[in-house]
Structure formats: C-alpha cells, structure tokens
Amino acid sequence: MPTDLVSVTEIATMLNISHQRVSQLIQAYDDFPAPEAELAIGRVWLKSAVEAWVATHPRRPGRPPLKR
C-alpha cells in the first residue's frame, strides 16, 4: 500500500490533532500544500509536502490567552 498520500485523517494522526483542527489549518494558511487530488473519499496530499509545511510552522502548545 502506498504511503506517500495522506488524507485529513492521516494528517490529524501525524499532528496529533482533530480532523476539525486540520480543516481549520487548511483554511487558515495560504501556504498549506494544495491537495494532489480530490477523490470520492475526499482530498489527498503528498505526505512529504505536509511534512515540509509542518517543519516550517512550529506548534505552540495550548490555547492563546484570552484578551481582556
């Protein structure tokens, strides 16, 4: 089975985040890699492209503080 393509489910697992958060990242960052294809089951990305994007966007743990 090829492992060079990933869906939202695999991206969520890679990043240890929810599917919803993956969707938010895709919409929030203009430089998130474009999907390689849109299939009946959804979009798929090159795993290497997602890994490269993650390497340039360090995670900040936790939620941002509330502004009062």
Short mmCIF file of N, CA, C and O in Angstrom, two decimals:
data_model
loop_
_atom_site.label_atom_id
_atom_site.label_comp_id
_atom_site.label_asym_id
_atom_site.label_seq_id
_atom_site.Cartn_x
_atom_site.Cartn_y
_atom_site.Cartn_z
N MET A 1 0.84 -1.19 0.00
CA MET A 1 0.00 0.00 0.00
C MET A 1 0.88 1.24 0.00
O MET A 1 1.75 1.38 0.85
N PRO A 2 0.67 2.16 -0.94
CA PRO A 2 1.48 3.38 -0.97
C PRO A 2 1.22 4.24 0.27
O PRO A 2 0.09 4.36 0.73
N THR A 3 2.27 4.84 0.77
CA THR A 3 2.13 5.69 1.95
C THR A 3 2.55 7.12 1.65
O THR A 3 2.79 7.89 2.56
N ASP A 4 2.63 7.46 0.37
CA ASP A 4 3.06 8.81 0.04
C ASP A 4 1.90 9.80 -0.06
O ASP A 4 2.12 10.99 -0.19
N LEU A 5 0.66 9.33 0.02
CA LEU A 5 -0.50 10.21 0.02
C LEU A 5 -1.20 10.11 1.38
O LEU A 5 -1.28 9.03 1.96
N VAL A 6 -1.71 11.25 1.86
CA VAL A 6 -2.41 11.28 3.14
C VAL A 6 -3.69 12.07 3.02
O VAL A 6 -3.79 13.02 2.24
N SER A 7 -4.68 11.67 3.81
CA SER A 7 -5.96 12.38 3.87
C SER A 7 -6.00 13.20 5.15
O SER A 7 -5.04 13.20 5.94
N VAL A 8 -7.10 13.86 5.37
CA VAL A 8 -7.27 14.64 6.61
C VAL A 8 -7.07 13.73 7.83
O VAL A 8 -6.46 14.13 8.81
N THR A 9 -7.57 12.50 7.74
CA THR A 9 -7.44 11.56 8.86
C THR A 9 -5.97 11.29 9.19
O THR A 9 -5.57 11.34 10.36
N GLU A 10 -5.16 11.02 8.18
CA GLU A 10 -3.74 10.76 8.42
C GLU A 10 -3.01 12.01 8.88
O GLU A 10 -2.12 11.92 9.73
N ILE A 11 -3.37 13.17 8.35
CA ILE A 11 -2.74 14.41 8.79
C ILE A 11 -3.05 14.65 10.27
O ILE A 11 -2.17 15.02 11.04
N ALA A 12 -4.29 14.41 10.66
CA ALA A 12 -4.68 14.57 12.06
C ALA A 12 -3.85 13.65 12.95
O ALA A 12 -3.37 14.06 14.01
N THR A 13 -3.64 12.43 12.51
CA THR A 13 -2.83 11.48 13.28
C THR A 13 -1.38 11.93 13.33
O THR A 13 -0.75 11.89 14.40
N MET A 14 -0.84 12.38 12.20
CA MET A 14 0.55 12.86 12.15
C MET A 14 0.78 13.98 13.15
O MET A 14 1.83 14.04 13.80
N LEU A 15 -0.18 14.90 13.25
CA LEU A 15 -0.02 16.10 14.07
C LEU A 15 -0.63 15.97 15.46
O LEU A 15 -0.53 16.89 16.26
N ASN A 16 -1.29 14.84 15.70
CA ASN A 16 -1.95 14.60 16.98
C ASN A 16 -2.97 15.69 17.28
O ASN A 16 -2.99 16.28 18.36
N ILE A 17 -3.80 15.99 16.26
CA ILE A 17 -4.86 16.98 16.40
C ILE A 17 -6.15 16.39 15.82
O ILE A 17 -6.14 15.32 15.21
N SER A 18 -7.24 17.10 15.98
CA SER A 18 -8.53 16.63 15.48
C SER A 18 -8.67 16.88 13.98
O SER A 18 -7.97 17.72 13.41
N HIS A 19 -9.62 16.17 13.38
CA HIS A 19 -9.94 16.40 11.97
C HIS A 19 -10.38 17.84 11.76
O HIS A 19 -10.03 18.47 10.77
N GLN A 20 -11.16 18.34 12.71
CA GLN A 20 -11.66 19.72 12.61
C GLN A 20 -10.50 20.70 12.60
O GLN A 20 -10.49 21.66 11.83
N ARG A 21 -9.49 20.46 13.45
CA ARG A 21 -8.33 21.37 13.50
C ARG A 21 -7.55 21.32 12.20
O ARG A 21 -7.06 22.35 11.73
N VAL A 22 -7.44 20.14 11.59
CA VAL A 22 -6.76 20.04 10.28
C VAL A 22 -7.50 20.92 9.28
O VAL A 22 -6.87 21.69 8.54
N SER A 23 -8.81 20.83 9.25
CA SER A 23 -9.60 21.65 8.32
C SER A 23 -9.38 23.13 8.58
O SER A 23 -9.28 23.93 7.64
N GLN A 24 -9.27 23.51 9.85
CA GLN A 24 -9.00 24.91 10.19
C GLN A 24 -7.64 25.35 9.68
O GLN A 24 -7.49 26.46 9.16
N LEU A 25 -6.63 24.50 9.83
CA LEU A 25 -5.28 24.84 9.35
C LEU A 25 -5.27 25.01 7.84
O LEU A 25 -4.66 25.95 7.32
N ILE A 26 -5.95 24.12 7.14
CA ILE A 26 -6.01 24.18 5.68
C ILE A 26 -6.61 25.51 5.23
O ILE A 26 -6.13 26.14 4.29
N GLN A 27 -7.66 25.97 5.92
CA GLN A 27 -8.31 27.22 5.55
C GLN A 27 -7.53 28.45 6.02
O GLN A 27 -7.54 29.48 5.35
N ALA A 28 -6.84 28.34 7.15
CA ALA A 28 -6.19 29.50 7.75
C ALA A 28 -4.85 29.86 7.11
O ALA A 28 -4.43 31.01 7.15
N TYR A 29 -4.17 28.89 6.53
CA TYR A 29 -2.83 29.13 6.00
C TYR A 29 -2.84 29.03 4.48
O TYR A 29 -3.07 27.95 3.91
N ASP A 30 -2.55 30.15 3.84
CA ASP A 30 -2.50 30.17 2.38
C ASP A 30 -1.39 29.29 1.83
O ASP A 30 -1.45 28.85 0.67
N ASP A 31 -0.36 29.03 2.66
CA ASP A 31 0.77 28.23 2.18
C ASP A 31 0.64 26.74 2.51
O ASP A 31 1.56 25.98 2.27
N PHE A 32 -0.53 26.33 3.05
CA PHE A 32 -0.72 24.89 3.26
C PHE A 32 -0.72 24.24 1.89
O PHE A 32 -1.29 24.77 0.94
N PRO A 33 -0.06 23.08 1.76
CA PRO A 33 0.05 22.47 0.43
C PRO A 33 -1.32 22.22 -0.21
O PRO A 33 -2.29 21.88 0.48
N ALA A 34 -1.36 22.38 -1.50
CA ALA A 34 -2.58 22.08 -2.24
C ALA A 34 -2.75 20.57 -2.32
O ALA A 34 -1.76 19.83 -2.39
N PRO A 35 -3.99 20.10 -2.30
CA PRO A 35 -4.19 18.65 -2.42
C PRO A 35 -3.72 18.16 -3.78
O PRO A 35 -3.80 18.89 -4.78
N GLU A 36 -3.25 16.94 -3.81
CA GLU A 36 -2.82 16.32 -5.06
C GLU A 36 -4.03 15.89 -5.89
O GLU A 36 -3.97 15.89 -7.11
N ALA A 37 -5.10 15.49 -5.19
CA ALA A 37 -6.30 15.03 -5.89
C ALA A 37 -7.51 15.14 -4.97
O ALA A 37 -7.36 15.17 -3.75
N GLU A 38 -8.67 15.26 -5.59
CA GLU A 38 -9.93 15.17 -4.85
C GLU A 38 -10.61 13.91 -5.31
O GLU A 38 -10.99 13.78 -6.47
N LEU A 39 -10.75 12.96 -4.39
CA LEU A 39 -11.36 11.68 -4.68
C LEU A 39 -12.75 11.62 -4.07
O LEU A 39 -13.14 12.53 -3.32
N ALA A 40 -13.47 10.57 -4.34
CA ALA A 40 -14.80 10.41 -3.75
C ALA A 40 -14.73 10.40 -2.23
O ALA A 40 -15.67 10.85 -1.57
N ILE A 41 -13.62 9.93 -1.67
CA ILE A 41 -13.48 9.87 -0.22
C ILE A 41 -12.95 11.17 0.37
O ILE A 41 -12.85 11.32 1.58
N GLY A 42 -12.55 12.11 -0.48
CA GLY A 42 -12.04 13.39 -0.01
C GLY A 42 -10.71 13.75 -0.65
O GLY A 42 -10.23 13.08 -1.56
N ARG A 43 -10.12 14.81 -0.15
CA ARG A 43 -8.85 15.30 -0.69
C ARG A 43 -7.68 14.49 -0.14
O ARG A 43 -7.74 13.99 0.98
N VAL A 44 -6.61 14.40 -0.94
CA VAL A 44 -5.38 13.75 -0.50
C VAL A 44 -4.19 14.63 -0.85
O VAL A 44 -4.20 15.35 -1.85
N TRP A 45 -3.19 14.60 0.02
CA TRP A 45 -1.98 15.40 -0.11
C TRP A 45 -0.76 14.50 -0.16
O TRP A 45 -0.78 13.38 0.35
N LEU A 46 0.32 15.02 -0.74
CA LEU A 46 1.60 14.32 -0.65
C LEU A 46 2.09 14.42 0.79
O LEU A 46 2.14 15.52 1.36
N LYS A 47 2.41 13.29 1.37
CA LYS A 47 2.86 13.27 2.76
C LYS A 47 4.11 14.14 2.93
O LYS A 47 4.22 14.89 3.89
N SER A 48 5.01 14.07 1.99
CA SER A 48 6.25 14.86 2.08
C SER A 48 5.97 16.36 2.07
O SER A 48 6.63 17.14 2.75
N ALA A 49 4.96 16.79 1.30
CA ALA A 49 4.60 18.22 1.26
C ALA A 49 4.03 18.67 2.60
O ALA A 49 4.34 19.76 3.08
N VAL A 50 3.19 17.83 3.20
CA VAL A 50 2.62 18.17 4.51
C VAL A 50 3.73 18.20 5.56
O VAL A 50 3.79 19.12 6.38
N GLU A 51 4.63 17.23 5.53
CA GLU A 51 5.75 17.19 6.49
C GLU A 51 6.64 18.43 6.34
O GLU A 51 7.07 19.01 7.34
N ALA A 52 6.89 18.85 5.11
CA ALA A 52 7.70 20.05 4.88
C ALA A 52 6.98 21.29 5.42
O ALA A 52 7.61 22.17 6.03
N TRP A 53 5.67 21.37 5.22
CA TRP A 53 4.90 22.50 5.74
C TRP A 53 4.96 22.52 7.27
O TRP A 53 5.18 23.56 7.87
N VAL A 54 4.78 21.37 7.89
CA VAL A 54 4.82 21.27 9.36
C VAL A 54 6.17 21.74 9.89
O VAL A 54 6.25 22.43 10.90
N ALA A 55 7.25 21.39 9.18
CA ALA A 55 8.60 21.77 9.63
C ALA A 55 8.80 23.28 9.64
O ALA A 55 9.61 23.79 10.42
N THR A 56 8.06 24.00 8.82
CA THR A 56 8.21 25.46 8.75
C THR A 56 7.19 26.20 9.62
O THR A 56 7.17 27.42 9.63
N HIS A 57 6.33 25.45 10.29
CA HIS A 57 5.29 26.05 11.15
C HIS A 57 5.33 25.40 12.52
O HIS A 57 4.55 24.49 12.80
N PRO A 58 6.24 25.87 13.40
CA PRO A 58 6.32 25.26 14.73
C PRO A 58 5.02 25.42 15.51
O PRO A 58 4.36 26.45 15.40
N ARG A 59 4.69 24.38 16.25
CA ARG A 59 3.46 24.42 17.05
C ARG A 59 3.68 25.15 18.35
O ARG A 59 4.72 25.03 18.97
N ARG A 60 2.67 25.88 18.73
CA ARG A 60 2.65 26.50 20.05
C ARG A 60 1.59 25.77 20.85
O ARG A 60 0.41 25.84 20.51
N PRO A 61 2.01 25.04 21.88
CA PRO A 61 1.02 24.26 22.63
C PRO A 61 0.03 25.14 23.37
O PRO A 61 0.34 26.26 23.77
N GLY A 62 -1.16 24.60 23.54
CA GLY A 62 -2.19 25.28 24.32
C GLY A 62 -2.92 26.35 23.53
O GLY A 62 -2.55 26.71 22.43
N ARG A 63 -3.94 26.82 24.15
CA ARG A 63 -4.73 27.88 23.54
C ARG A 63 -4.09 29.23 23.84
O ARG A 63 -3.47 29.40 24.87
N PRO A 64 -4.29 30.20 22.95
CA PRO A 64 -3.77 31.54 23.25
C PRO A 64 -4.52 32.12 24.43
O PRO A 64 -5.69 31.80 24.66
N PRO A 65 -3.86 33.00 25.20
CA PRO A 65 -4.55 33.60 26.35
C PRO A 65 -5.71 34.48 25.90
O PRO A 65 -5.67 35.06 24.80
N LEU A 66 -6.74 34.54 26.72
CA LEU A 66 -7.87 35.41 26.43
C LEU A 66 -7.47 36.86 26.54
O LEU A 66 -6.75 37.25 27.45
N LYS A 67 -7.94 37.66 25.60
CA LYS A 67 -7.68 39.10 25.65
C LYS A 67 -8.81 39.75 26.42
O LYS A 67 -9.97 39.52 26.14
N ARG A 68 -8.47 40.53 27.38
CA ARG A 68 -9.50 41.21 28.20
C ARG A 68 -9.43 42.68 28.04
O ARG A 68 -8.54 43.30 27.75
#
